[in-house]
PDB file of C-alpha atoms in Angstrom:
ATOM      1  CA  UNK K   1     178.215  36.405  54.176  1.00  0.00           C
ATOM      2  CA  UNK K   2     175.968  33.448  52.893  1.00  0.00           C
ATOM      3  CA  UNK K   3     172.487  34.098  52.909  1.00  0.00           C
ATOM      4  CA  UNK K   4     170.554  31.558  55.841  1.00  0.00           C
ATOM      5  CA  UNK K   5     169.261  29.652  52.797  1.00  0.00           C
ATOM      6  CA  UNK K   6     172.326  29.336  51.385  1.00  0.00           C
ATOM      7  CA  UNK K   7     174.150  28.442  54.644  1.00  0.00           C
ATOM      8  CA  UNK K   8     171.551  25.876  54.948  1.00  0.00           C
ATOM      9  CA  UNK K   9     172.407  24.002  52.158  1.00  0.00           C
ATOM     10  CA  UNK K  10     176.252  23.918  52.712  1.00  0.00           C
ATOM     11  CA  UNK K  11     175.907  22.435  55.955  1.00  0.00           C
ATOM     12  CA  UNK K  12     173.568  19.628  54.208  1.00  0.00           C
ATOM     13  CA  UNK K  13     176.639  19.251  52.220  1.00  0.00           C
ATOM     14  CA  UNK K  14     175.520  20.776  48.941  1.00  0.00           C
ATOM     15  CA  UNK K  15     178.827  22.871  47.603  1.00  0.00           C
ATOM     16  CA  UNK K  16     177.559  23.085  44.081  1.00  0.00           C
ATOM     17  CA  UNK K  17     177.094  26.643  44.033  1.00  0.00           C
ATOM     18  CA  UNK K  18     180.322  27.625  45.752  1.00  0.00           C
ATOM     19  CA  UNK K  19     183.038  29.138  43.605  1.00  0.00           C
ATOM     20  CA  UNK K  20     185.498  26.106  44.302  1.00  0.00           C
ATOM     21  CA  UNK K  21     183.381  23.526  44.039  1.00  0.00           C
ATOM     22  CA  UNK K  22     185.165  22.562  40.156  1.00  0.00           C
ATOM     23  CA  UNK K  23     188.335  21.528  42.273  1.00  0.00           C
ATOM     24  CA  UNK K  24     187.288  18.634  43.461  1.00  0.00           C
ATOM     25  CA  UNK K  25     187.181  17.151  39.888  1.00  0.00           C
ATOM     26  CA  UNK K  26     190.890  17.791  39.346  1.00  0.00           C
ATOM     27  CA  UNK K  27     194.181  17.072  41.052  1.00  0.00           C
ATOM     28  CA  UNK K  28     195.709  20.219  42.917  1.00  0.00           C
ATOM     29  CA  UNK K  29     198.881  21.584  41.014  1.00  0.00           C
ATOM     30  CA  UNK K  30     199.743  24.497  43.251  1.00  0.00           C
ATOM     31  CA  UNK K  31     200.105  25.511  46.477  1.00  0.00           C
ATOM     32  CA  UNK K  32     197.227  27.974  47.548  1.00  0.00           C
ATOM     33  CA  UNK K  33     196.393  28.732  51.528  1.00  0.00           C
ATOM     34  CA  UNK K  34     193.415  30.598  50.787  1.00  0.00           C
ATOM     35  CA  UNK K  35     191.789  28.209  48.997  1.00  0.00           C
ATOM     36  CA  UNK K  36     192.718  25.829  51.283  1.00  0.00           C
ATOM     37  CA  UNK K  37     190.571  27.720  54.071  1.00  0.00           C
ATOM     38  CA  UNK K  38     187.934  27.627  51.896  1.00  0.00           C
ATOM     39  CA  UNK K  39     187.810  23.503  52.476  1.00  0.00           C
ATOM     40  CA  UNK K  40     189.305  23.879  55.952  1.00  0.00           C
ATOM     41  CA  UNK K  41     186.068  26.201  56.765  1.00  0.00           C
ATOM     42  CA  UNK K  42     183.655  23.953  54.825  1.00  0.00           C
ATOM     43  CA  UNK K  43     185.410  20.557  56.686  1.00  0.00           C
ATOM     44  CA  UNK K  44     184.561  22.074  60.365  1.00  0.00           C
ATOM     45  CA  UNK K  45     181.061  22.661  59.066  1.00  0.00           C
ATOM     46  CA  UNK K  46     180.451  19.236  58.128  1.00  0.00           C
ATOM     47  CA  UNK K  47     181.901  18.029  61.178  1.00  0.00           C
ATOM     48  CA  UNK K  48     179.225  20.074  62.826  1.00  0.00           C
ATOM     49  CA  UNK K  49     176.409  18.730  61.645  1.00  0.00           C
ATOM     50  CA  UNK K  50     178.031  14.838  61.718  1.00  0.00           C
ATOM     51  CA  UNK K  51     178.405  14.462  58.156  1.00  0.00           C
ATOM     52  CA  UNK K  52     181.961  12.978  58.807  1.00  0.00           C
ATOM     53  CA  UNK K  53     182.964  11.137  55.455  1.00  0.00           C
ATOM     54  CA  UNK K  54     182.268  14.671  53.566  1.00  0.00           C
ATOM     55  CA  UNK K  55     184.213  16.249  56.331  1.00  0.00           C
ATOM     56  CA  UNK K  56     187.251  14.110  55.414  1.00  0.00           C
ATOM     57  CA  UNK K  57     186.991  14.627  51.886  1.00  0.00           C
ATOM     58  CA  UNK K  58     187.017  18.691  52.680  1.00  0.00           C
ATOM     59  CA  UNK K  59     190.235  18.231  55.061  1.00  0.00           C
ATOM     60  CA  UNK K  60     191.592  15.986  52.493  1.00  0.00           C
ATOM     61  CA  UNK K  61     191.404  18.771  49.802  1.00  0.00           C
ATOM     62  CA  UNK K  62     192.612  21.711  52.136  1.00  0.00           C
ATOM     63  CA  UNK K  63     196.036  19.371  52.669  1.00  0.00           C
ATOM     64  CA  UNK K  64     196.029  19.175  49.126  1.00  0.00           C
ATOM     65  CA  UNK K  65     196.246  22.894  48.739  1.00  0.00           C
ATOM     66  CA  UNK K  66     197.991  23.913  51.998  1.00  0.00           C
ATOM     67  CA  UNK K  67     200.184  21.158  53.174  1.00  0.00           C
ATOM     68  CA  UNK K  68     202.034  22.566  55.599  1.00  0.00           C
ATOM     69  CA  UNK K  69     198.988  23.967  57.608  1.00  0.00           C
ATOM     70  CA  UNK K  70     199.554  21.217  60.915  1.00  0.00           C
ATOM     71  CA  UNK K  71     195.569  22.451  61.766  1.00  0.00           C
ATOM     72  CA  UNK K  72     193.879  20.414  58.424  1.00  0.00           C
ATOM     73  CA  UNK K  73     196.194  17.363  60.046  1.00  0.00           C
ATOM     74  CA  UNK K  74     194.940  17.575  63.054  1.00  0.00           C
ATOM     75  CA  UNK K  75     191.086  18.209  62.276  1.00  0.00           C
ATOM     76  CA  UNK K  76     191.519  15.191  59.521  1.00  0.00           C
ATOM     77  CA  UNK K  77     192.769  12.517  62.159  1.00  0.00           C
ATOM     78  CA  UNK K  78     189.998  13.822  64.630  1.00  0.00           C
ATOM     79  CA  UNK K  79     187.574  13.041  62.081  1.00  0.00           C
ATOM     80  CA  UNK K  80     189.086   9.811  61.498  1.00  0.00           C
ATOM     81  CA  UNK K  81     189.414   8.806  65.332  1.00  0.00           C
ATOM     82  CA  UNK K  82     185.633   9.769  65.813  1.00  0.00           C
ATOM     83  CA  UNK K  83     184.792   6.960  62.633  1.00  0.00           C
ATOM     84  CA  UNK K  84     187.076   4.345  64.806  1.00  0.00           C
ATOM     85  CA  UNK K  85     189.614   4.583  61.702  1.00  0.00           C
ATOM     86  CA  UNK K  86     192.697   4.940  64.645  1.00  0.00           C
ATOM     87  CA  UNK K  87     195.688   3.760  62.431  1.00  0.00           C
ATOM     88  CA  UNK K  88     194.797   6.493  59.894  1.00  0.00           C
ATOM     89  CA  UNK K  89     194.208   8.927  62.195  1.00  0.00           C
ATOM     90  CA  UNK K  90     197.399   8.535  63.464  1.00  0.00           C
ATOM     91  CA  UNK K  91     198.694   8.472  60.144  1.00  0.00           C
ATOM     92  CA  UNK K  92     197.193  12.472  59.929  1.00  0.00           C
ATOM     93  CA  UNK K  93     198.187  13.970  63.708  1.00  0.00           C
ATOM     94  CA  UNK K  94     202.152  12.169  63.173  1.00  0.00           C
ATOM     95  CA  UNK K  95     202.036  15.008  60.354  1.00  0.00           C
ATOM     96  CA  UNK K  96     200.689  17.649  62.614  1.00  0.00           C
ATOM     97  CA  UNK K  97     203.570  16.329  65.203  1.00  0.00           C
ATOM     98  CA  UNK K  98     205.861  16.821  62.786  1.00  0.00           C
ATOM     99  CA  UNK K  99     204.673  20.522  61.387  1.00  0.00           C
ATOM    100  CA  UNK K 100     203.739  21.804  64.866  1.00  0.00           C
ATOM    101  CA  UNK K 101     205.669  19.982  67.698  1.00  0.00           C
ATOM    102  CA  UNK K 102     204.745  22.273  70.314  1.00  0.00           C
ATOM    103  CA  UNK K 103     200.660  21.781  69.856  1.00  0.00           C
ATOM    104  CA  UNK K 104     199.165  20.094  72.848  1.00  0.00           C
ATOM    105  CA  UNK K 105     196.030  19.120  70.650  1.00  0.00           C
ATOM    106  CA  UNK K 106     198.321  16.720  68.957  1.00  0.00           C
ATOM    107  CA  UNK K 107     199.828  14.815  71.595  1.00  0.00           C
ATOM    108  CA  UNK K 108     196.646  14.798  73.148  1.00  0.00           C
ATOM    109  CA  UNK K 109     194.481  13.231  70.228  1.00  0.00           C
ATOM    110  CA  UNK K 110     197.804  10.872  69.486  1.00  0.00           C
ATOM    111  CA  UNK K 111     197.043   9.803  73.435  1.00  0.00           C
ATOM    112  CA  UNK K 112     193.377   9.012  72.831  1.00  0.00           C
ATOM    113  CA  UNK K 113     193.703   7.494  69.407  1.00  0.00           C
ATOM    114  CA  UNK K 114     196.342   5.017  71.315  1.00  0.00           C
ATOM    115  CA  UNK K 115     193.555   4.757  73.838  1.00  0.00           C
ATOM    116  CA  UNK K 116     191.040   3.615  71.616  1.00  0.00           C
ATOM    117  CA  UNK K 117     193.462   1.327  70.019  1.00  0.00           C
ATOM    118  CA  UNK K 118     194.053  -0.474  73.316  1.00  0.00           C
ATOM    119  CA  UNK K 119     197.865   0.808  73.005  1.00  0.00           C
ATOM    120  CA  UNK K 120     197.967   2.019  76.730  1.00  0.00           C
ATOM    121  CA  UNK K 121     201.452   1.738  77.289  1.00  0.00           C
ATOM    122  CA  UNK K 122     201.705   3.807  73.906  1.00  0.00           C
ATOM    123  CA  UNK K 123     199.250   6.355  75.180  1.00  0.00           C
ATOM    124  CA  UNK K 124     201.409   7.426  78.521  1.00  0.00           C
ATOM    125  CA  UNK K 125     203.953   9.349  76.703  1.00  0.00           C
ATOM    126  CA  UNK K 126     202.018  11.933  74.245  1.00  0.00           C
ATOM    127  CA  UNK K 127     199.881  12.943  77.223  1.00  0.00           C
ATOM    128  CA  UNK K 128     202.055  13.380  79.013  1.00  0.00           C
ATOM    129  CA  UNK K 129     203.685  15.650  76.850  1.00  0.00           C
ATOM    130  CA  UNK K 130     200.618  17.541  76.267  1.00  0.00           C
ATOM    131  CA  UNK K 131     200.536  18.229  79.798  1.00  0.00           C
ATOM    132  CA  UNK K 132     203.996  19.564  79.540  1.00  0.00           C
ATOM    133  CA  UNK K 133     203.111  21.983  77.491  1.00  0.00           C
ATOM    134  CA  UNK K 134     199.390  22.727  78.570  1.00  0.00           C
ATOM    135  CA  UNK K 135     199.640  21.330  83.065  1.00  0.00           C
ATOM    136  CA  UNK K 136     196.550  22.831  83.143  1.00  0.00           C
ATOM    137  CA  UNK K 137     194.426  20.319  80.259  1.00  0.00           C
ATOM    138  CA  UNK K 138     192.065  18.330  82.161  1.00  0.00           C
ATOM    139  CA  UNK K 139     191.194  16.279  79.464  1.00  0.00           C
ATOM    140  CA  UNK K 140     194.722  15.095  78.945  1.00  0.00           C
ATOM    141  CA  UNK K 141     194.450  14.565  82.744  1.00  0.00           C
ATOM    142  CA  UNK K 142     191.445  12.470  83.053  1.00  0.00           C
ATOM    143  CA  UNK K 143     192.510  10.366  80.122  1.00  0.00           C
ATOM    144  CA  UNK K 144     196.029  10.004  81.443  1.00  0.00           C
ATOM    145  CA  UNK K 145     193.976   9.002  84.604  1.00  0.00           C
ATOM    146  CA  UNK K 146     192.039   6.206  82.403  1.00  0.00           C
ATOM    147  CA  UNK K 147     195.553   4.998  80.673  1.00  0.00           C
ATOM    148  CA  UNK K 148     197.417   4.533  84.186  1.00  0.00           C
ATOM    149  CA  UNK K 149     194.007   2.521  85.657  1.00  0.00           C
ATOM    150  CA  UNK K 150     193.940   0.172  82.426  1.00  0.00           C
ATOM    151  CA  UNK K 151     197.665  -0.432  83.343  1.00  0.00           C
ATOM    152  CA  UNK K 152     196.518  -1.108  86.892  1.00  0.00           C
ATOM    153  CA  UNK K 153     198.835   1.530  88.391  1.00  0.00           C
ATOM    154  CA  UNK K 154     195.951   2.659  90.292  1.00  0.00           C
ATOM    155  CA  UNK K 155     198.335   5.122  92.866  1.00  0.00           C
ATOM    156  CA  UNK K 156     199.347   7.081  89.728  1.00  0.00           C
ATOM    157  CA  UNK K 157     195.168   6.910  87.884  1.00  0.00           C
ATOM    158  CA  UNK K 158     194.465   8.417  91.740  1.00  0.00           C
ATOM    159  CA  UNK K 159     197.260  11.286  91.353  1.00  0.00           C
ATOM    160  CA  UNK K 160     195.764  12.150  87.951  1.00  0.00           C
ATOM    161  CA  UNK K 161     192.189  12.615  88.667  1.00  0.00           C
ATOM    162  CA  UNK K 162     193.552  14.709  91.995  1.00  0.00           C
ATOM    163  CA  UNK K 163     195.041  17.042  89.819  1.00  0.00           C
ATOM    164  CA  UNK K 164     192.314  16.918  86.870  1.00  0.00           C
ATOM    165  CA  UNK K 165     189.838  18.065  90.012  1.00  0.00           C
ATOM    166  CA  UNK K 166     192.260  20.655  91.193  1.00  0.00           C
ATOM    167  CA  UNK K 167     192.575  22.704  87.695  1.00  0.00           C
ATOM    168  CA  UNK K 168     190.937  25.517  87.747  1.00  0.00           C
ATOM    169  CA  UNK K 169     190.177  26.886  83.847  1.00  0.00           C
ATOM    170  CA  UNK K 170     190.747  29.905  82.990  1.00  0.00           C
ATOM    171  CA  UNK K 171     187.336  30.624  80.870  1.00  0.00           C
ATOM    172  CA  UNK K 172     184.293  28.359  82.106  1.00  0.00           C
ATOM    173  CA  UNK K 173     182.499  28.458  78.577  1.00  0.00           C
ATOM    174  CA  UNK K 174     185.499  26.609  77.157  1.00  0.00           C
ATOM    175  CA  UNK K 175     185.980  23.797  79.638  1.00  0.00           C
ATOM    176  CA  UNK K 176     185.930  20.857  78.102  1.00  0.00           C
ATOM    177  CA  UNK K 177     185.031  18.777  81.495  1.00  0.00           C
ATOM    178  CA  UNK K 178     183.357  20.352  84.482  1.00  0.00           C
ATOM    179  CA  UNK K 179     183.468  18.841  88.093  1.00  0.00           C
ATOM    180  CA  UNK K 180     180.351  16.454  87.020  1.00  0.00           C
ATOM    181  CA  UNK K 181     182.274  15.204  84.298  1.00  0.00           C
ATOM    182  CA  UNK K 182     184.969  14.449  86.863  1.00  0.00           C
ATOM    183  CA  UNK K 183     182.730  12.789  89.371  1.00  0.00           C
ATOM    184  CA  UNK K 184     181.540  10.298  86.683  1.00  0.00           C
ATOM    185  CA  UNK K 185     184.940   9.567  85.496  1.00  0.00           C
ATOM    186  CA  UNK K 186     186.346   8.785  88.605  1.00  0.00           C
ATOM    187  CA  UNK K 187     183.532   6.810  89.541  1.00  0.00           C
ATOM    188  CA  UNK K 188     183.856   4.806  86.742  1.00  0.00           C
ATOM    189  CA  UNK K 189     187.820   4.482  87.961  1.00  0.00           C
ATOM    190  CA  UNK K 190     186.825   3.476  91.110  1.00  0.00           C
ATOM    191  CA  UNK K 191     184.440   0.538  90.313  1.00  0.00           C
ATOM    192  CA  UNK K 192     186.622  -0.969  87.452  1.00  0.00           C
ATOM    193  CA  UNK K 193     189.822  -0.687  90.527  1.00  0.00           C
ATOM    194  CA  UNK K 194     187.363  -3.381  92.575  1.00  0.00           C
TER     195      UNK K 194
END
């Protein structure tokens, strides 16, 4: 519904014209969902085009208006994880975990934040409980793959990236990894193992 001009200029971050844009300047008194899509919308824009710090700031205002919506949680500590701020993004998906329990996109970025932290002991459990609920998540697979060679329990790294390879998705255009991807990652495995 925004002209290409106008779309344009929101993804360069420009909000000014945009009927909420006044709310940043003042602290959120009421809860309000449909304003907070407004932000949640303009957040995953951002995050599009790599303007991350604005991103947060749009995430951080959709919490503000909608703070039981576990989706603003988990986009925030994304966003956070991808600017190598771990702790906090933990911070964020622990209150996804605790809104939506059952969302294997939270256990799963809780797993690679812990990755990225080092924390590989730490990592094990939330992907494998992503895989519990979604067996068929090769990313959770492949990582849980990467966790179990950093712990040098190379048998169980081996089992992982046999059943990452084995997975066959459901829709090809939303595959996160494809066999290439796999081929590279266990190679990888395979020359830190020597």
């Amino acid at each position: 519904f925004f002209s290409s001009r106008r779309r344009h200029t929101r993804l360069q971050g420009d909000w000014s014209s945009d009927v909420c844009s006044s709310d940043l300047a003042r602290p959120v008194q009421e809860r309000d969902p449909a304003r907070a899509v407004i932000y949640f919308g303009r957040g995953n824009d951002l995050v599009k085009v790599g303007q991350l710090e604005a991103a947060i700031e749009q995430y951080r205002r959709a919490a503000a208006y909608d703070p039981v919506n576990a989706n603003v949680f988990v986009n925030l500590g994304y966003v956070l994880d991808r600017l190598g701020r771990y702790d906090q993004a933990l911070a964020e998906l622990d209150r996804a975990k605790q809104l939506t329990p059952q969302n294997e996109t939270v256990w799963l970025n809780i797993g690679n934040s812990l990755i990225n932290l080092k924390k590989f002991e730490d990592a094990v459990a939330p992907l494998q409980k992503c895989l519990e609920l979604a067996p068929s998540n090769q990313l959770a697979r492949v990582n849980l793959a990467v966790v179990f060679n950093a712990l040098h329990q190379f048998k169980e790294a081996a089992a992982e990236f046999g059943k990452a390879s084995e997975v066959e998705p459901q829709d090809r255009k939303s595959t996160r990894l494809n066999s290439s991807h796999l081929v590279i990652s266990y190679a990888v495995f395979c020359l830190k193992k020597k």
